[in-house]
CSV table of C-alpha atoms in Angstrom, one decimal:
chain,number,residue,atom,x,y,z
A,1,MET,CA,-35.6,-28.9,17.2
A,2,ARG,CA,-38.5,-31.0,16.0
A,3,ILE,CA,-41.4,-29.8,13.8
A,4,ARG,CA,-44.6,-31.1,15.2
A,5,GLU,CA,-47.3,-29.7,13.0
A,6,ILE,CA,-47.7,-27.5,9.9
A,7,TRP,CA,-51.0,-25.8,9.2
A,8,LEU,CA,-51.3,-24.4,5.7
A,9,LYS,CA,-54.2,-22.1,6.3
A,10,ASN,CA,-54.1,-20.6,2.8
A,11,PHE,CA,-50.8,-21.2,0.9
A,12,GLY,CA,-50.5,-22.0,-2.7
A,13,ARG,CA,-52.9,-24.8,-3.7
A,14,PHE,CA,-53.6,-25.7,-0.1
A,15,CYS,CA,-56.4,-24.3,2.1
A,16,ASP,CA,-56.8,-25.3,5.8
A,17,ARG,CA,-54.4,-28.3,5.4
A,18,ARG,CA,-53.0,-29.6,8.7
A,19,ILE,CA,-50.1,-32.1,8.7
A,20,VAL,CA,-48.9,-33.7,12.0
A,21,LEU,CA,-45.2,-34.6,11.9
A,22,HIS,CA,-43.4,-37.3,13.9
A,23,ASP,CA,-39.9,-38.3,14.8
A,24,GLY,CA,-37.9,-40.7,12.4
A,25,ILE,CA,-38.5,-40.8,8.7
A,26,GLN,CA,-41.6,-39.2,7.3
A,27,LEU,CA,-42.4,-39.6,3.6
A,28,PHE,CA,-44.4,-37.0,1.6
A,29,TYR,CA,-45.6,-38.9,-1.4
A,30,GLY,CA,-47.4,-37.3,-4.3
A,31,GLU,CA,-47.3,-37.2,-8.1
A,32,ASN,CA,-45.8,-34.3,-9.9
A,33,GLU,CA,-47.4,-31.0,-9.2
A,34,ALA,CA,-49.3,-32.5,-6.3
A,35,GLY,CA,-47.8,-29.8,-3.9
A,36,LYS,CA,-44.7,-31.4,-2.3
A,37,SER,CA,-42.5,-28.4,-3.2
A,38,THR,CA,-45.3,-26.1,-1.9
A,39,ILE,CA,-45.1,-27.8,1.6
A,40,HIS,CA,-41.3,-27.6,1.4
A,41,THR,CA,-41.4,-23.9,0.6
A,42,PHE,CA,-44.0,-23.4,3.3
A,43,ILE,CA,-41.7,-24.7,6.0
A,44,LYS,CA,-39.0,-22.4,4.9
A,45,GLY,CA,-41.3,-19.4,4.7
A,46,MET,CA,-42.6,-20.0,8.2
A,47,LEU,CA,-39.1,-20.2,9.6
A,48,PHE,CA,-37.6,-17.2,7.8
A,49,GLY,CA,-40.4,-15.3,6.2
A,50,MET,CA,-40.9,-14.5,2.5
A,51,GLU,CA,-39.6,-11.2,1.2
A,52,ARG,CA,-41.3,-9.7,-1.8
A,53,LYS,CA,-39.2,-8.5,-4.7
A,54,ARG,CA,-39.8,-5.4,-6.7
A,55,GLY,CA,-40.0,-4.5,-10.3
A,56,ARG,CA,-39.5,-7.1,-13.0
A,57,PHE,CA,-38.3,-9.7,-10.4
A,58,ALA,CA,-41.6,-9.6,-8.5
A,59,ALA,CA,-43.3,-12.1,-10.7
A,60,THR,CA,-40.6,-14.8,-10.1
A,61,ASP,CA,-40.2,-14.6,-6.3
A,62,GLU,CA,-41.6,-17.3,-4.0
A,63,SER,CA,-44.0,-15.0,-2.3
A,64,HIS,CA,-45.7,-14.4,-5.7
A,65,ILE,CA,-45.5,-18.0,-6.9
A,66,TYR,CA,-47.1,-19.5,-3.9
A,67,GLU,CA,-49.9,-17.0,-3.4
A,68,PRO,CA,-53.1,-18.8,-2.5
A,69,TRP,CA,-55.1,-20.0,-5.5
A,70,ASP,CA,-58.4,-19.0,-3.7
A,71,ASN,CA,-58.8,-15.8,-1.8
A,72,PRO,CA,-55.3,-14.3,-2.3
A,73,ASN,CA,-55.9,-11.6,0.3
A,74,TYR,CA,-55.7,-14.3,3.0
A,75,TYR,CA,-52.2,-15.7,2.9
A,76,ALA,CA,-51.1,-17.3,6.1
A,77,GLY,CA,-50.0,-20.4,8.0
A,78,THR,CA,-49.0,-21.8,11.4
A,79,LEU,CA,-46.0,-24.0,12.4
A,80,ARG,CA,-45.7,-25.8,15.7
A,81,PHE,CA,-42.2,-27.0,16.8
A,82,GLU,CA,-40.4,-28.3,19.8
A,83,SER,CA,-37.2,-26.7,21.1
A,84,GLY,CA,-35.5,-27.1,24.5
A,85,GLY,CA,-38.3,-29.4,25.7
A,86,LYS,CA,-41.0,-26.8,25.0
A,87,ILE,CA,-43.6,-26.5,22.3
A,88,PHE,CA,-43.8,-23.2,20.4
A,89,CYS,CA,-46.4,-21.9,18.0
A,90,LEU,CA,-45.3,-19.6,15.1
A,91,GLN,CA,-48.0,-17.8,13.1
A,92,ARG,CA,-47.3,-15.8,10.0
A,93,SER,CA,-49.2,-13.9,7.4
A,94,PHE,CA,-47.7,-13.2,4.0
A,95,GLU,CA,-50.3,-10.7,2.7
A,96,LYS,CA,-49.3,-7.7,0.6
A,97,SER,CA,-51.2,-5.3,2.8
A,98,GLY,CA,-49.0,-6.1,5.8
A,99,LYS,CA,-47.1,-8.9,7.4
A,100,ASN,CA,-47.9,-10.1,10.9
A,101,THR,CA,-45.9,-12.7,12.9
A,102,LYS,CA,-46.6,-14.1,16.3
A,103,LEU,CA,-44.5,-16.5,18.4
A,104,PHE,CA,-45.5,-17.9,21.8
A,105,CYS,CA,-44.9,-20.9,24.0
A,106,GLU,CA,-47.8,-23.3,24.3
A,107,ASP,CA,-46.5,-24.7,27.6
A,108,ASP,CA,-46.5,-21.4,29.7
A,109,GLY,CA,-48.1,-18.9,27.3
A,110,GLU,CA,-45.0,-16.7,27.1
A,111,GLU,CA,-45.0,-14.5,24.0
A,112,PHE,CA,-41.8,-13.7,22.0
A,113,SER,CA,-40.8,-11.1,19.5
A,114,VAL,CA,-39.6,-12.2,16.1
A,115,GLU,CA,-38.5,-8.6,15.4
A,116,ASN,CA,-36.2,-8.8,18.5
A,117,LYS,CA,-34.5,-12.0,17.1
A,118,ASP,CA,-36.2,-14.3,19.6
A,119,LEU,CA,-36.9,-16.8,16.8
A,120,ASP,CA,-33.3,-16.6,15.7
A,121,MET,CA,-32.3,-17.6,19.2
A,122,LEU,CA,-34.6,-20.6,19.1
A,123,LEU,CA,-33.2,-21.5,15.7
A,124,ASP,CA,-29.7,-21.4,17.1
A,125,GLY,CA,-28.7,-18.7,14.6
A,126,LEU,CA,-29.8,-20.7,11.5
A,127,SER,CA,-29.9,-18.4,8.5
A,128,VAL,CA,-31.7,-18.8,5.2
A,129,SER,CA,-28.4,-19.5,3.4
A,130,SER,CA,-27.3,-22.1,6.0
A,131,TYR,CA,-30.8,-23.6,5.9
A,132,GLU,CA,-30.6,-24.1,2.1
A,133,ASN,CA,-27.0,-25.4,2.3
A,134,THR,CA,-27.3,-27.9,5.1
A,135,ILE,CA,-30.6,-29.3,6.4
A,136,SER,CA,-32.8,-28.4,3.4
A,137,CYS,CA,-32.0,-30.0,0.0
A,138,GLY,CA,-34.3,-28.9,-2.7
A,139,GLN,CA,-34.9,-30.5,-6.1
A,140,LEU,CA,-31.7,-30.6,-8.1
A,141,LYS,CA,-30.0,-28.5,-5.5
A,142,VAL,CA,-28.0,-31.0,-3.7
A,143,THR,CA,-24.7,-29.2,-4.4
A,144,PRO,CA,-24.1,-26.5,-1.7
A,145,ASP,CA,-22.9,-23.1,-2.8
A,146,ALA,CA,-19.8,-21.1,-1.7
A,147,SER,CA,-21.6,-19.6,1.3
A,148,LEU,CA,-21.3,-23.1,3.1
A,149,GLY,CA,-17.5,-22.8,2.9
A,150,MET,CA,-17.8,-19.3,4.3
A,151,ALA,CA,-20.0,-20.5,7.2
A,152,LEU,CA,-17.5,-23.3,8.0
A,153,ARG,CA,-14.6,-20.8,8.2
A,154,ASN,CA,-16.7,-18.7,10.6
A,155,TYR,CA,-17.4,-21.9,12.5
A,156,ALA,CA,-13.7,-22.4,13.0
A,157,THR,CA,-13.4,-19.1,14.8
A,158,ASN,CA,-16.6,-19.5,16.7
A,159,ALA,CA,-15.6,-23.0,18.0
A,160,CYS,CA,-12.2,-21.6,19.1
A,161,ALA,CA,-13.9,-18.7,20.9
A,162,GLN,CA,-16.5,-21.1,22.4
A,163,ASP,CA,-19.1,-18.5,21.5
A,164,LYS,CA,-21.1,-19.4,18.5
A,165,GLY,CA,-23.0,-16.2,18.0
A,166,ASP,CA,-20.5,-13.5,18.7
A,167,ILE,CA,-17.8,-13.9,16.1
A,168,ASP,CA,-18.0,-13.9,12.3
A,169,LEU,CA,-14.6,-14.3,10.8
A,170,ASN,CA,-15.5,-12.9,7.4
A,171,ALA,CA,-17.4,-10.0,8.9
A,172,ALA,CA,-14.5,-9.3,11.2
A,173,LEU,CA,-12.0,-9.3,8.3
A,174,ALA,CA,-14.3,-7.2,6.2
A,175,ARG,CA,-14.7,-4.7,9.0
A,176,LEU,CA,-10.9,-4.5,9.5
A,177,LYS,CA,-10.3,-4.1,5.7
A,178,ASP,CA,-13.0,-1.4,5.5
A,179,ARG,CA,-11.3,0.3,8.5
A,180,LYS,CA,-7.9,0.0,6.8
A,181,ARG,CA,-9.2,1.5,3.6
A,182,ASP,CA,-10.8,4.4,5.5
A,183,VAL,CA,-7.5,5.0,7.3
A,184,GLU,CA,-5.6,4.9,4.0
A,185,ARG,CA,-8.0,7.4,2.5
A,186,LYS,CA,-7.4,9.7,5.5
A,187,ILE,CA,-3.6,9.3,5.1
A,188,LYS,CA,-3.9,10.1,1.4
A,189,THR,CA,-6.0,13.2,2.2
A,190,CYS,CA,-3.4,14.3,4.8
A,191,LEU,CA,-0.5,13.8,2.3
A,192,ASP,CA,-2.4,15.6,-0.4
A,193,GLU,CA,-3.2,18.5,1.8
A,194,ARG,CA,0.4,18.7,3.0
A,195,GLN,CA,1.7,18.5,-0.6
A,196,LYS,CA,-0.7,21.2,-1.7
A,197,LYS,CA,0.3,23.4,1.3
A,198,GLN,CA,4.0,22.8,0.4
A,199,GLU,CA,3.5,23.8,-3.2
A,200,VAL,CA,1.7,26.9,-2.2
A,201,THR,CA,4.3,27.8,0.4
A,202,GLU,CA,7.2,27.1,-2.1
A,203,GLN,CA,5.4,29.3,-4.7
A,204,GLU,CA,4.9,32.1,-2.2
A,205,ALA,CA,8.6,31.8,-1.1
A,206,SER,CA,9.7,32.1,-4.7
A,207,PHE,CA,7.6,35.3,-5.1
A,208,VAL,CA,9.1,36.7,-1.9
A,209,TRP,CA,12.6,35.8,-3.1
A,210,ALA,CA,11.9,37.6,-6.4
A,211,ASP,CA,10.8,40.7,-4.4
A,212,ILE,CA,14.0,40.5,-2.3
A,213,HIS,CA,16.1,40.4,-5.4
A,214,LYS,CA,14.1,43.3,-6.9
A,215,CYS,CA,14.4,45.4,-3.7
A,216,THR,CA,18.2,44.7,-3.6
A,217,GLU,CA,18.6,45.9,-7.1
A,218,GLN,CA,16.5,49.0,-6.4
A,219,LEU,CA,18.6,49.8,-3.3
A,220,ASN,CA,21.8,49.3,-5.2
A,221,GLN,CA,20.6,51.7,-7.9
A,222,ILE,CA,19.6,54.3,-5.3
A,223,LYS,CA,23.0,54.1,-3.6
A,224,GLU,CA,24.8,54.4,-6.9
A,225,GLU,CA,22.7,57.4,-7.8
A,226,LEU,CA,23.2,59.1,-4.5
A,227,ALA,CA,27.0,58.5,-4.8
A,228,ILE,CA,26.9,60.1,-8.2
A,229,ARG,CA,25.0,63.1,-6.9
A,230,ASP,CA,27.4,63.5,-4.1
A,231,ALA,CA,30.4,63.4,-6.4
A,232,GLU,CA,28.8,66.0,-8.7
A,233,VAL,CA,28.0,68.3,-5.9
A,234,LYS,CA,31.5,68.0,-4.6
A,235,GLU,CA,32.9,68.8,-8.0
A,236,LYS,CA,30.5,71.7,-8.7
A,237,GLY,CA,31.3,73.1,-5.2
A,238,LYS,CA,34.8,74.4,-6.5
A,239,LEU,CA,33.4,77.8,-7.8
A,240,PRO,CA,35.8,80.8,-8.8
A,241,GLU,CA,36.3,83.6,-6.1
A,242,LYS,CA,35.0,87.1,-6.8
A,243,ASP,CA,37.7,89.4,-8.5
A,244,THR,CA,37.4,92.5,-6.4
A,245,GLU,CA,35.4,94.0,-3.7
A,246,ALA,CA,34.1,96.5,-6.1
A,247,SER,CA,32.6,93.9,-8.4
A,248,SER,CA,30.6,92.6,-5.4
A,249,GLU,CA,29.3,96.1,-4.8
A,250,TRP,CA,28.8,97.4,-8.4
A,251,ARG,CA,27.2,95.5,-11.2
A,252,ILE,CA,28.7,98.1,-13.7
A,253,HIS,CA,31.5,100.6,-12.8
A,254,PRO,CA,30.7,104.4,-12.6
A,255,ILE,CA,33.6,105.2,-14.9
A,256,GLU,CA,32.0,103.0,-17.6
A,257,LEU,CA,28.7,104.9,-17.1
A,258,VAL,CA,30.6,108.3,-17.5
A,259,GLY,CA,32.3,107.0,-20.7
A,260,LEU,CA,29.0,105.9,-22.1
A,261,LEU,CA,27.4,109.2,-21.4
A,262,PHE,CA,30.4,111.0,-23.1
A,263,LEU,CA,30.0,109.0,-26.2
A,264,ILE,CA,26.3,109.8,-26.3
A,265,VAL,CA,26.9,113.6,-26.0
A,266,LEU,CA,29.9,113.7,-28.3
A,267,PRO,CA,28.0,113.5,-31.7
A,268,LEU,CA,25.9,116.5,-30.7
A,269,PHE,CA,29.0,118.7,-31.0
A,270,LEU,CA,30.8,117.0,-33.8
A,271,VAL,CA,28.1,116.1,-36.3
A,272,SER,CA,25.8,118.5,-38.0
A,273,ARG,CA,22.2,118.6,-37.6
A,274,PRO,CA,20.0,116.5,-37.9
A,275,TRP,CA,22.4,113.7,-38.1
A,276,ASN,CA,23.9,114.5,-34.8
A,277,TYR,CA,20.6,113.6,-33.0
A,278,LEU,CA,20.2,110.4,-34.8
A,279,MET,CA,23.7,109.4,-34.1
A,280,ALA,CA,23.3,110.2,-30.4
A,281,ILE,CA,20.2,108.1,-30.2
A,282,ILE,CA,21.9,105.1,-31.8
A,283,ILE,CA,24.9,105.4,-29.4
A,284,PHE,CA,22.4,105.7,-26.5
A,285,LEU,CA,20.6,102.5,-27.6
A,286,CYS,CA,24.0,100.7,-27.9
A,287,ALA,CA,25.0,101.9,-24.4
A,288,LEU,CA,21.7,100.8,-23.0
A,289,ILE,CA,22.1,97.3,-24.5
A,290,TYR,CA,25.7,97.1,-23.1
A,291,THR,CA,24.6,98.1,-19.7
A,292,TRP,CA,21.7,95.5,-19.7
A,293,ASN,CA,24.1,92.7,-20.6
A,294,ARG,CA,26.6,93.8,-18.0
A,295,MET,CA,23.8,93.8,-15.4
A,296,LYS,CA,22.7,90.3,-16.4
A,297,VAL,CA,26.2,88.8,-16.2
A,298,SER,CA,26.8,90.4,-12.9
A,299,LYS,CA,23.5,89.0,-11.5
A,300,GLN,CA,24.4,85.5,-12.8
A,301,GLN,CA,27.8,85.7,-11.0
A,302,GLU,CA,26.0,86.6,-7.7
A,303,LYS,CA,23.9,83.3,-7.7
A,304,THR,CA,24.4,80.8,-4.9
A,305,GLU,CA,25.9,77.3,-5.4
A,306,PRO,CA,22.6,75.4,-5.1
A,307,GLU,CA,21.0,77.7,-7.7
A,308,ILE,CA,23.8,77.1,-10.1
A,309,LEU,CA,23.5,73.3,-9.5
A,310,LEU,CA,19.7,73.4,-10.1
A,311,GLU,CA,20.3,75.2,-13.4
A,312,GLU,CA,22.6,72.5,-14.5
A,313,ILE,CA,20.5,69.5,-13.4
A,314,CYS,CA,18.8,67.7,-16.3
A,315,PRO,CA,15.0,67.4,-16.5
A,316,GLU,CA,15.0,63.8,-15.2
A,317,GLU,CA,17.0,64.8,-12.2
A,318,GLU,CA,14.7,67.7,-11.5
A,319,LYS,CA,11.9,65.2,-10.9
A,320,VAL,CA,13.7,63.3,-8.0
A,321,SER,CA,15.5,65.3,-5.4
A,322,ARG,CA,18.3,64.0,-3.2
A,323,GLU,CA,15.8,64.0,-0.2
A,324,GLU,CA,13.4,61.9,-2.2
A,325,LEU,CA,16.2,59.5,-3.1
A,326,ILE,CA,17.1,59.1,0.6
A,327,TRP,CA,13.5,58.6,1.5
A,328,GLU,CA,13.1,56.0,-1.2
A,329,GLN,CA,16.3,54.3,0.0
A,330,ASN,CA,14.9,54.1,3.6
A,331,ARG,CA,11.6,52.7,2.3
A,332,VAL,CA,13.3,50.1,0.1
A,333,SER,CA,15.6,49.1,3.0
A,334,GLY,CA,12.6,48.6,5.3
A,335,GLU,CA,10.7,46.6,2.7
A,336,LEU,CA,13.8,44.5,2.0
A,337,LYS,CA,14.1,43.7,5.7
A,338,GLU,CA,10.4,42.8,5.9
A,339,LYS,CA,10.7,40.5,2.8
A,340,LYS,CA,13.8,38.7,4.3
A,341,THR,CA,11.9,38.1,7.5
A,342,GLN,CA,8.9,36.7,5.6
A,343,TYR,CA,11.2,34.5,3.5
A,344,GLU,CA,12.8,33.1,6.6
A,345,ASN,CA,9.3,32.3,8.1
A,346,LEU,CA,8.3,30.5,4.8
A,347,LYS,CA,11.5,28.5,5.0
A,348,GLU,CA,10.6,27.4,8.6
A,349,GLN,CA,7.1,26.5,7.4
A,350,LEU,CA,8.6,24.3,4.6
A,351,GLU,CA,10.9,22.6,7.2
A,352,ASP,CA,8.0,22.0,9.5
A,353,LEU,CA,6.0,20.4,6.6
A,354,ASP,CA,8.9,17.9,6.0
A,355,ILE,CA,8.4,16.7,9.6
A,356,THR,CA,5.5,14.2,9.9
A,357,ASP,CA,2.7,15.7,12.0
A,358,ASP,CA,1.0,13.9,15.0
A,359,ILE,CA,-2.2,13.2,13.1
A,360,LEU,CA,-0.5,11.5,10.2
A,361,THR,CA,1.8,9.5,12.5
A,362,SER,CA,-1.2,8.3,14.4
A,363,LEU,CA,-3.0,7.3,11.2
A,364,GLN,CA,0.1,5.5,9.9
A,365,GLN,CA,0.4,3.6,13.2
A,366,THR,CA,-3.3,2.7,13.0
A,367,ARG,CA,-2.9,1.3,9.5
A,368,GLU,CA,0.1,-0.8,10.6
A,369,ALA,CA,-1.9,-2.1,13.6
A,370,ILE,CA,-4.9,-3.0,11.3
A,371,SER,CA,-2.6,-4.6,8.8
A,372,LEU,CA,-1.0,-6.7,11.6
A,373,ALA,CA,-4.5,-7.6,13.0
A,374,CYS,CA,-5.6,-8.7,9.5
A,375,ALA,CA,-2.5,-10.8,9.0
A,376,LYS,CA,-2.9,-12.4,12.5
A,377,LEU,CA,-6.6,-13.0,11.9
A,378,GLU,CA,-6.0,-14.6,8.5
A,379,SER,CA,-3.1,-16.7,9.9
A,380,LEU,CA,-5.4,-17.9,12.7
A,381,SER,CA,-8.2,-18.5,10.2
A,382,ARG,CA,-5.9,-20.7,8.1
A,383,GLU,CA,-4.8,-22.7,11.1
A,384,LEU,CA,-8.4,-23.1,12.5
A,385,ARG,CA,-9.7,-23.9,9.0
A,386,LYS,CA,-7.1,-26.6,8.7
A,387,GLN,CA,-8.2,-28.1,12.0
A,388,THR,CA,-11.8,-27.8,11.0
A,389,ASP,CA,-11.1,-29.4,7.7
A,390,GLN,CA,-9.5,-32.3,9.3
A,391,MET,CA,-12.5,-32.8,11.6
A,392,LEU,CA,-15.0,-32.2,8.8
A,393,ASN,CA,-13.2,-34.5,6.4
A,394,GLY,CA,-13.2,-37.2,9.1
A,395,ARG,CA,-17.0,-36.9,9.7
A,396,VAL,CA,-17.9,-36.6,6.0
A,397,SER,CA,-15.7,-39.6,5.3
A,398,GLU,CA,-17.6,-41.7,7.8
A,399,ILE,CA,-20.9,-40.7,6.3
A,400,VAL,CA,-19.8,-41.3,2.7
A,401,CYS,CA,-18.2,-44.6,3.7
A,402,ALA,CA,-21.6,-45.7,5.1
A,403,PHE,CA,-23.5,-44.4,2.1
A,404,THR,CA,-21.3,-46.1,-0.5
A,405,GLY,CA,-20.8,-49.4,1.5
A,406,GLY,CA,-17.1,-48.6,2.1
A,407,LYS,CA,-16.1,-48.0,-1.5
A,408,TYR,CA,-14.8,-44.6,-0.7
A,409,GLU,CA,-12.9,-44.8,2.6
A,410,ARG,CA,-11.6,-41.2,2.8
A,411,LEU,CA,-12.7,-37.8,1.6
A,412,PHE,CA,-10.9,-34.4,1.5
A,413,VAL,CA,-12.7,-31.1,1.4
A,414,GLN,CA,-10.4,-28.2,0.5
A,415,GLY,CA,-11.1,-24.6,-0.2
A,416,ASP,CA,-14.7,-23.7,-0.9
A,417,ASN,CA,-16.1,-27.2,-1.2
A,418,GLN,CA,-13.4,-28.6,-3.5
A,419,ILE,CA,-13.7,-32.3,-2.9
A,420,SER,CA,-11.4,-35.3,-3.6
A,421,LEU,CA,-11.9,-39.0,-2.6
A,422,LEU,CA,-9.6,-41.8,-1.8
A,423,THR,CA,-10.4,-45.2,-3.2
A,424,GLU,CA,-8.3,-48.2,-3.7
A,425,GLY,CA,-5.2,-46.3,-3.0
A,426,ARG,CA,-5.7,-43.5,-5.5
A,427,LYS,CA,-7.1,-40.0,-5.1
A,428,ILE,CA,-9.7,-38.7,-7.6
A,429,ARG,CA,-11.7,-35.6,-7.9
A,430,ILE,CA,-15.4,-35.4,-7.4
A,431,GLU,CA,-15.9,-34.5,-11.0
A,432,GLN,CA,-14.7,-38.0,-12.0
A,433,VAL,CA,-17.3,-39.9,-10.1
A,434,SER,CA,-20.9,-40.6,-11.2
A,435,ARG,CA,-23.8,-38.2,-10.6
A,436,GLY,CA,-25.3,-40.5,-7.9
A,437,THR,CA,-22.0,-40.7,-6.0
A,438,ALA,CA,-21.4,-36.9,-6.2
A,439,GLU,CA,-24.9,-36.3,-4.8
A,440,GLN,CA,-24.2,-38.7,-2.0
A,441,ILE,CA,-21.0,-36.9,-1.2
A,442,TYR,CA,-22.7,-33.5,-1.2
A,443,LEU,CA,-25.5,-34.8,1.1
A,444,ALA,CA,-22.9,-36.2,3.4
A,445,LEU,CA,-21.2,-32.8,3.4
A,446,ARG,CA,-24.5,-31.0,4.2
A,447,ILE,CA,-25.2,-33.3,7.1
A,448,ALA,CA,-21.6,-33.0,8.5
A,449,ALA,CA,-21.7,-29.2,8.1
A,450,ALA,CA,-25.0,-28.9,10.0
A,451,GLU,CA,-23.5,-31.0,12.8
A,452,PHE,CA,-20.5,-28.8,13.0
A,453,LEU,CA,-22.3,-25.5,12.7
A,454,TYR,CA,-25.3,-25.9,15.1
A,455,GLU,CA,-25.6,-27.5,18.5
A,456,GLU,CA,-29.4,-27.9,17.9
A,457,GLU,CA,-30.2,-30.8,15.7
A,458,PHE,CA,-32.7,-29.8,13.0
A,459,PRO,CA,-35.0,-31.9,10.8
A,460,LEU,CA,-33.4,-33.0,7.6
A,461,ILE,CA,-35.6,-32.0,4.6
A,462,LEU,CA,-34.9,-33.8,1.3
A,463,ASP,CA,-36.9,-33.1,-1.8
A,464,ASP,CA,-36.5,-35.7,-4.6
A,465,THR,CA,-32.9,-36.2,-3.5
A,466,PHE,CA,-32.4,-39.9,-4.3
A,467,GLY,CA,-33.2,-39.9,-8.0
A,468,PHE,CA,-29.7,-40.9,-9.1
A,469,TYR,CA,-29.1,-43.4,-6.2
A,470,ASP,CA,-28.8,-47.1,-7.1
A,471,GLU,CA,-30.7,-49.6,-4.9
A,472,LYS,CA,-27.8,-50.6,-2.8
A,473,ARG,CA,-26.7,-47.0,-2.0
A,474,LEU,CA,-30.3,-46.0,-1.4
A,475,GLU,CA,-30.6,-48.7,1.2
A,476,ASN,CA,-27.3,-47.7,2.8
A,477,THR,CA,-28.4,-44.0,2.9
A,478,LEU,CA,-31.9,-44.6,4.3
A,479,LYS,CA,-30.5,-47.0,6.9
A,480,TRP,CA,-27.9,-44.5,8.1
A,481,LEU,CA,-30.5,-41.7,8.3
A,482,ALA,CA,-32.8,-43.9,10.3
A,483,GLU,CA,-30.0,-44.7,12.8
A,484,ASN,CA,-28.5,-41.2,13.0
A,485,LYS,CA,-31.1,-38.6,12.5
A,486,LYS,CA,-34.1,-37.9,14.7
A,487,GLN,CA,-36.4,-36.4,12.1
A,488,VAL,CA,-36.1,-36.7,8.4
A,489,PHE,CA,-38.7,-35.4,5.8
A,490,ILE,CA,-38.4,-37.1,2.4
A,491,PHE,CA,-40.5,-35.6,-0.5
A,492,THR,CA,-40.8,-38.0,-3.4
A,493,CYS,CA,-42.9,-38.9,-6.4
A,494,GLN,CA,-41.7,-42.5,-6.5
A,495,LYS,CA,-42.5,-45.6,-4.5
A,496,ARG,CA,-38.9,-46.8,-4.2
A,497,GLU,CA,-38.2,-45.0,-0.9
A,498,GLU,CA,-41.3,-46.6,0.7
A,499,GLU,CA,-40.4,-50.0,-0.7
A,500,THR,CA,-36.8,-49.8,0.5
A,501,LEU,CA,-37.9,-48.7,4.0
A,502,GLN,CA,-40.3,-51.7,4.1
A,503,LYS,CA,-37.6,-54.0,2.9
A,504,LEU,CA,-35.2,-52.8,5.6
A,505,ASP,CA,-38.0,-52.9,8.2
A,506,ILE,CA,-37.4,-49.3,9.0
A,507,PRO,CA,-40.4,-47.5,10.7
A,508,TYR,CA,-41.7,-44.5,8.9
A,509,THR,CA,-44.8,-42.2,8.5
A,510,MET,CA,-46.5,-41.7,5.2
A,511,THR,CA,-48.2,-38.4,4.2
A,512,ILE,CA,-50.1,-38.4,0.9
A,513,VAL,CA,-49.9,-34.9,-0.6
């Protein structure tokens, strides 16, 4: 990709400013606050857009900072670039009222859709984060952040798959881990539900067992009471036989009646008046009482066996008859049988709960498969990262060796941009070198990473990057850039870059900002 022209129609301090860009090294020279960073930000905004922040962060976002000084309602620009041998024109507006972006090919007039990722395709998948960590180096931002290491890990997988756009290692691992967490939540839910169901079933079984015990006790009590009743009836059944046949016919014998009548009449003849009548009346009353008592005893002797038993039953026994006891015995026996059947069913349910169901088995197998996939992917990642690190270290070492004139012959990048150097047979950390050397190393890392991550070669954009370089290393760096990069934009407020280029007889283009 080559940027051929930028047109700041109304952006920051610039209004209708056109700048034609060429291959090789192009210097953007200007004093402080001349607008160099504005042009740098304009290129980024044209390629990726400028999102507006909300709330208290709105005042510090780039979209707000670089609003046009004159006529803020018109906020737009155009960028022309070459890709794949064709010239494309990208037009953007950054107005608050609404954003409008157009992309078309100047060679054949074909229009493209930025919303449908056509621009991303032309940029070879270059993202804002990768842009800021590789080809674009802002003021005092030469050190790349951790996202560069992440992008390099993804590159290792992409390179292995020979498909740069389809695989994102970190995203794949994140999706697998999210899926694993989701499966584990489902497993936990299944286990909790099973545990809850088991507790409810066990509690219900305990209640049923208590009912069985209660019914058994009731049944035993009824059987005992019936046995006692039967024994009492059998004992009471041995009643005395009647004395004579006459007693069964007469409740009081006629001879007794004649004797009583004689006793009543006798005083009338033996006792003088009026005492004879009184005495007869008294004897009559006594005979009447005697006769009544004899009639009562005789009637009691003629009662049937059940009547006698009913008279001897206590009040509590009168409330529950033998038939009622038998009916209660049958009822309790039926209930006991039903409770035992219910208890057996609950025991079977508990046994079934102890057996892992198909859903839980499937979830556990899925979790194991995901864990295995994560382990394999992480193992592959480590192996590919090791291979990538070796290639990256080799390329960065070549660039750093050129920048430093061979002082540092070998460089090692480990983890997320943890860098060590080999010099004069000893290994030192990047924190032990000077600021200028560290910035050279980070610049080399950016350049090498861009070469690894993207097939398309992008312009290298450097904004006041060489402030800590000594003269010799500045010469080495500019010479290497001129020989190895097709398009380099250098924003500077000093003359030393131009003087060094003239000293080395390196062609360049100067743009006064």
